[in-house]
XYZ file of C-alpha atoms in Angstrom:
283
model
C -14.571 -16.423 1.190
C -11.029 -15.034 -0.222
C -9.802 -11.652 1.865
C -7.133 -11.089 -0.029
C -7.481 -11.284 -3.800
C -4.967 -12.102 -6.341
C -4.874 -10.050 -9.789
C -3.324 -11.599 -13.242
C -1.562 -8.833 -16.041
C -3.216 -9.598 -19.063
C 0.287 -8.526 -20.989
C -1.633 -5.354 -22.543
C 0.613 -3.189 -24.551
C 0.044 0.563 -22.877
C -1.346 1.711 -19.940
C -3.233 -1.325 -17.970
C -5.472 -0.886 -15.009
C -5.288 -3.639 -12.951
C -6.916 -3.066 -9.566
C -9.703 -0.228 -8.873
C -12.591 0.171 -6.564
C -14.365 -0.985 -9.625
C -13.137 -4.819 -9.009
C -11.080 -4.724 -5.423
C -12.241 -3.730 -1.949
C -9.535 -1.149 -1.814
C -11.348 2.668 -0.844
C -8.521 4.459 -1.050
C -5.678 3.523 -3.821
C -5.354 1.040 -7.526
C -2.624 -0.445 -9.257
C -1.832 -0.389 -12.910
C 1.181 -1.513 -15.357
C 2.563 0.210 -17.869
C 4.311 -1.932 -20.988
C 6.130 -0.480 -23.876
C 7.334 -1.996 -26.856
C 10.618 -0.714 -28.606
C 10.161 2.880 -29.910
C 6.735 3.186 -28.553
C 5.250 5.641 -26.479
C 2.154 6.626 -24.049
C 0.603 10.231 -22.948
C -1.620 9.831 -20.224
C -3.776 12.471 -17.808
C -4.061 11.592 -13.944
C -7.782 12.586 -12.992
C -8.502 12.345 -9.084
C -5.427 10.620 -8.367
C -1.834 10.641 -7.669
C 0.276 8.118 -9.406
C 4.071 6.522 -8.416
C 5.406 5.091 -11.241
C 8.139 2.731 -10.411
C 10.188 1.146 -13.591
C 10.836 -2.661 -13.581
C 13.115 -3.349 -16.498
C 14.001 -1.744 -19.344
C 14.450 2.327 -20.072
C 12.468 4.952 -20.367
C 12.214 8.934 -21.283
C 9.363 11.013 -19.128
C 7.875 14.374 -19.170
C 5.434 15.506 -16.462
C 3.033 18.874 -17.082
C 1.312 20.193 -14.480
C -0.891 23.254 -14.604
C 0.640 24.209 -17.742
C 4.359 23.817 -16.949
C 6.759 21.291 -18.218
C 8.002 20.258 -14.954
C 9.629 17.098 -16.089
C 11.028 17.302 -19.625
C 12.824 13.672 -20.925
C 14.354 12.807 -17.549
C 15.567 9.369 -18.751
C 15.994 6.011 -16.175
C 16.852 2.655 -17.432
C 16.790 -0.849 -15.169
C 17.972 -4.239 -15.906
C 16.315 -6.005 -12.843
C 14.686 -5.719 -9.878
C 16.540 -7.762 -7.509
C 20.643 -6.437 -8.317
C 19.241 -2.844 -9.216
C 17.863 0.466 -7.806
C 14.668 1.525 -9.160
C 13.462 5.141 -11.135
C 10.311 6.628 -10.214
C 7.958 9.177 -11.378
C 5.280 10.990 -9.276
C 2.570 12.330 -10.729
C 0.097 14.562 -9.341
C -3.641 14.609 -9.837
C -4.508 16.261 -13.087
C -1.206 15.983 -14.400
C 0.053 14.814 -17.601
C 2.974 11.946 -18.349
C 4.290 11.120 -20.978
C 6.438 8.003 -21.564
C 8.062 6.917 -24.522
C 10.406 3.509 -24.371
C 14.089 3.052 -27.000
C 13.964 -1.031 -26.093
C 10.713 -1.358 -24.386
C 9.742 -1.356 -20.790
C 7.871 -2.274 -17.850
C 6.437 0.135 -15.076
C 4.194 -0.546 -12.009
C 1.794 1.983 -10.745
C 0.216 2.979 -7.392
C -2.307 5.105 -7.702
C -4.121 7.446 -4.541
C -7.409 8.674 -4.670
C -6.848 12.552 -4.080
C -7.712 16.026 -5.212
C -4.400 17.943 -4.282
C -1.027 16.974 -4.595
C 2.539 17.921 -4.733
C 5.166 19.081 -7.236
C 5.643 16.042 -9.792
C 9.654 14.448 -8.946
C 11.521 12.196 -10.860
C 13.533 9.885 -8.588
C 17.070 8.526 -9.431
C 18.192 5.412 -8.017
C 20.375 7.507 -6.118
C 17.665 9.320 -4.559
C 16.531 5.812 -2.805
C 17.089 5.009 0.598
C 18.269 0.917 1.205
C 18.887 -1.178 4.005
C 19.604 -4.661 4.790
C 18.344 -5.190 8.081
C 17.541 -8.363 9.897
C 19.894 -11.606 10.007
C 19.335 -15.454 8.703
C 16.285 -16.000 6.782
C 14.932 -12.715 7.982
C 17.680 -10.737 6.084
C 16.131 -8.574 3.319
C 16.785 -5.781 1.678
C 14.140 -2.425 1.733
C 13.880 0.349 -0.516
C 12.233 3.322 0.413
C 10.836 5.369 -2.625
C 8.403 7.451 -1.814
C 8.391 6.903 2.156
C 6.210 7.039 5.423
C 6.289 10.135 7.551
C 9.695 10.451 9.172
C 11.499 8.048 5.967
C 12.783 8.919 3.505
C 11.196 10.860 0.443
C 8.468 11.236 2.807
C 7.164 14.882 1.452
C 7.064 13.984 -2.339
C 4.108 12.219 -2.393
C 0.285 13.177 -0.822
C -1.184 10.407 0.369
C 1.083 6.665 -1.255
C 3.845 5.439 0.746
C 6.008 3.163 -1.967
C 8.824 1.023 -1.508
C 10.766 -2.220 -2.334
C 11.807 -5.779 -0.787
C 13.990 -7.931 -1.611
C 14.309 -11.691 0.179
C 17.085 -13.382 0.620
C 16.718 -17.095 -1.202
C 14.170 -18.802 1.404
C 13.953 -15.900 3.113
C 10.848 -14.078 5.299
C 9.521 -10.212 4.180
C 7.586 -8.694 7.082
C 7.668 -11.318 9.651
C 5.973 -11.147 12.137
C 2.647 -10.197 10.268
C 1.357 -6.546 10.272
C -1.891 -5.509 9.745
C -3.449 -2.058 9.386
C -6.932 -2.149 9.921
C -7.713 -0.032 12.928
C -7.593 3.434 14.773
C -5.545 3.308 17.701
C -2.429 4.152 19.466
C -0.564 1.597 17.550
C -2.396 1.158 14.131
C -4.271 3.158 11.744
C -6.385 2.063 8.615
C -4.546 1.786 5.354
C -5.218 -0.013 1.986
C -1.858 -1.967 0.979
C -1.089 -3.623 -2.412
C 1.578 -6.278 -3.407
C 3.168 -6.649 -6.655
C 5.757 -9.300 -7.201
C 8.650 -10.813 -9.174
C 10.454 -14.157 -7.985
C 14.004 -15.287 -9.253
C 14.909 -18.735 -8.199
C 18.396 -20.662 -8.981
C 16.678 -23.496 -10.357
C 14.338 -21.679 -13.000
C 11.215 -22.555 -10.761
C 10.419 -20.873 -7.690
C 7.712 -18.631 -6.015
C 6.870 -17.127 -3.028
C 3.727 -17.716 -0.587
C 1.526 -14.816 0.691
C 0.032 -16.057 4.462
C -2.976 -13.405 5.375
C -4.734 -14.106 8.824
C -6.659 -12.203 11.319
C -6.797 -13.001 15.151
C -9.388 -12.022 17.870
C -7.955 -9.727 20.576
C -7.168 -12.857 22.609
C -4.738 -14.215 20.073
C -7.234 -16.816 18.293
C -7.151 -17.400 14.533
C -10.483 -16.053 12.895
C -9.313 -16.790 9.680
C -6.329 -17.746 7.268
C -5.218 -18.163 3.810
C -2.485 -18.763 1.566
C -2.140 -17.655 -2.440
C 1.092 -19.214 -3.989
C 2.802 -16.536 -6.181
C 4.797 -18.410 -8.965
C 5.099 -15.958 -11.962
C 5.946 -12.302 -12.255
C 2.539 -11.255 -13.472
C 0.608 -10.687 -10.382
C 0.111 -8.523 -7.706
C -2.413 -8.794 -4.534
C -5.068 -6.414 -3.060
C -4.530 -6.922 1.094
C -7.594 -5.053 1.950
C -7.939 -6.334 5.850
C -5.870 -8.937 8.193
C -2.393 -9.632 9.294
C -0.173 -10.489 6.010
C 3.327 -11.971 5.269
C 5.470 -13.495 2.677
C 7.558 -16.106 2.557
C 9.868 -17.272 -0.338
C 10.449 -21.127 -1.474
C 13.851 -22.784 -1.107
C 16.117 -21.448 -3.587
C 14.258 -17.970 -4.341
C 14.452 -14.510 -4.007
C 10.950 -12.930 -3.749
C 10.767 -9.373 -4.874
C 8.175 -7.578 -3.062
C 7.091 -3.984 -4.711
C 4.292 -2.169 -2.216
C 2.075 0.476 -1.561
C -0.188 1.663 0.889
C -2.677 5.201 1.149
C -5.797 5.948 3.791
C -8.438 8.119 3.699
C -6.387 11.174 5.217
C -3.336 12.551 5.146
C -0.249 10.474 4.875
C 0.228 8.747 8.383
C 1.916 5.091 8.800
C 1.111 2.686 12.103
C 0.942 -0.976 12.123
C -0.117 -3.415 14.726
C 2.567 -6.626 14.481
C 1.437 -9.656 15.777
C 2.610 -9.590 19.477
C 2.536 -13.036 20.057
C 6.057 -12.876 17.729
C 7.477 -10.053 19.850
C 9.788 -12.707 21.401
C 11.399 -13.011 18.239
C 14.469 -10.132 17.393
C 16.263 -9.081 14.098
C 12.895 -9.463 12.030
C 11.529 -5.740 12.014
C 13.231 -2.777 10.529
């Protein structure tokens, strides 16, 4: 039995769902890509949903309409790559209509929330993200926060997603110890989580590996698994258990993620304690 489940782009011109509750265990958020060719466009209405649309290379032009106002009207971003460069965002609320249209061609990623409501559609500059380096050795990493937790940054544009970046250093650790966020209690609450990734390694070939576990309350292993991560055409649904990624020798793993619950927008993880020894690895 897999709990974690890996998801391939199939490289589909246009908007591409790519995880749902139709084919994931996720109850509360999906994933989709968008991919435009030079000089071509998309228009697409949100139904029940929130989106965060977070560009990956290339540029872009957006407008957003929501209950019959232009609120967003050809806001342009433009990226060259995900590990030297801030990213643009859109947020879209449910209902609401975007429209994207490409000079060179692009590449978005897209968290989606299951919701009714939302808030005011935002475009976000790369100056409007918050980054830190935190940690030291091969714990270093860079985080963006784009659309963040209560109490982060950006925290009241979105409803329900919290969406960010990481960046590894070459060989380096993103979110050790492990988190999970299965649970209601002082320390955790429940929240789906996806994983979308790009790896860039000196030697042309490199990847990252994705470790998922879960532990009794008396520290023993239930269950653990690995999925290897060599391309830039995945991302991962992390439905239940502790998870953490690791890059090979020689590469950085980019690590683009988003979580949403069933309620309103709350954020609490349980580490893995038995690592609490262990300092300069959290933010």
């Amino acid at each position: 039995m897999a709990f974690t489940k890996v998801y391939r782009f199939q490289q589909l011109s246009g908007y591409e769902p790519v995880i749902s509750r139709g084919n994931s265990d996720m109850a509360y958020m999906g994933f989709a890509r968008i991919l435009l060719r030079p000089q071509q466009e998309i228009t697409y209405t949100a139904g029940d949903e929130e989106l965060a649309i977070v560009l990956q290379q290339g540029d872009f032009t957006a407008w957003v309409t929501d209950k019959g106002e232009c609120v967003i009207n050809g806001e342009r971003g433009q990226r060259g790559n995900v590990f030297d460069e801030l990213p643009t965002a859109v947020y879209v609320p449910p209902r609401a209509t975007v429209r994207i249209s490409s000079d060179t061609g692009m590449e978005a990623r897209v968290f989606t929330a299951y919701c009714t409501e939302g808030n005011r559609p935002y475009f976000c500059r790369p100056e409007d993200v918050e980054e830190g380096e935190p940690g030291t050795y091969i714990y270093k990493r860079k985080y963006r926060f784009i659309f963040g937790a209560p109490g982060k940054h950006n925290d009241a544009i979105t409803r329900k997603l919290i969406v960010g970046e990481s960046v590894s250093v070459p060989g380096g650790w993103i979110g050790f110890p492990a988190h999970r966020h299965d649970y209601v209690t002082e320390k955790e609450c429940v929240l789906d989580e996806i994983f979308s990734f790009q790896v860039r390694s000196q030697g042309g070939v490199g990847g990252v590996m994705q470790y998922g576990y879960d532990l009794t309350k008396d520290g023993k292993k239930i269950w653990d698994e690995v999925n290897v991560i060599e391309s830039n055409d995945t991302a991962i649904a992390l439905p239940t258990g502790y998870h953490t990624t690791v890059a090979f020798p020689g590469t950085e793993g980019y690590l683009l993620w988003g979580l949403a619950g069933p309620g309103e927008k709350e954020y609490r993880v349980q580490f893995d304690e038995r690592y609490s020894w262990l300092e300069d690895c959290l933010y």
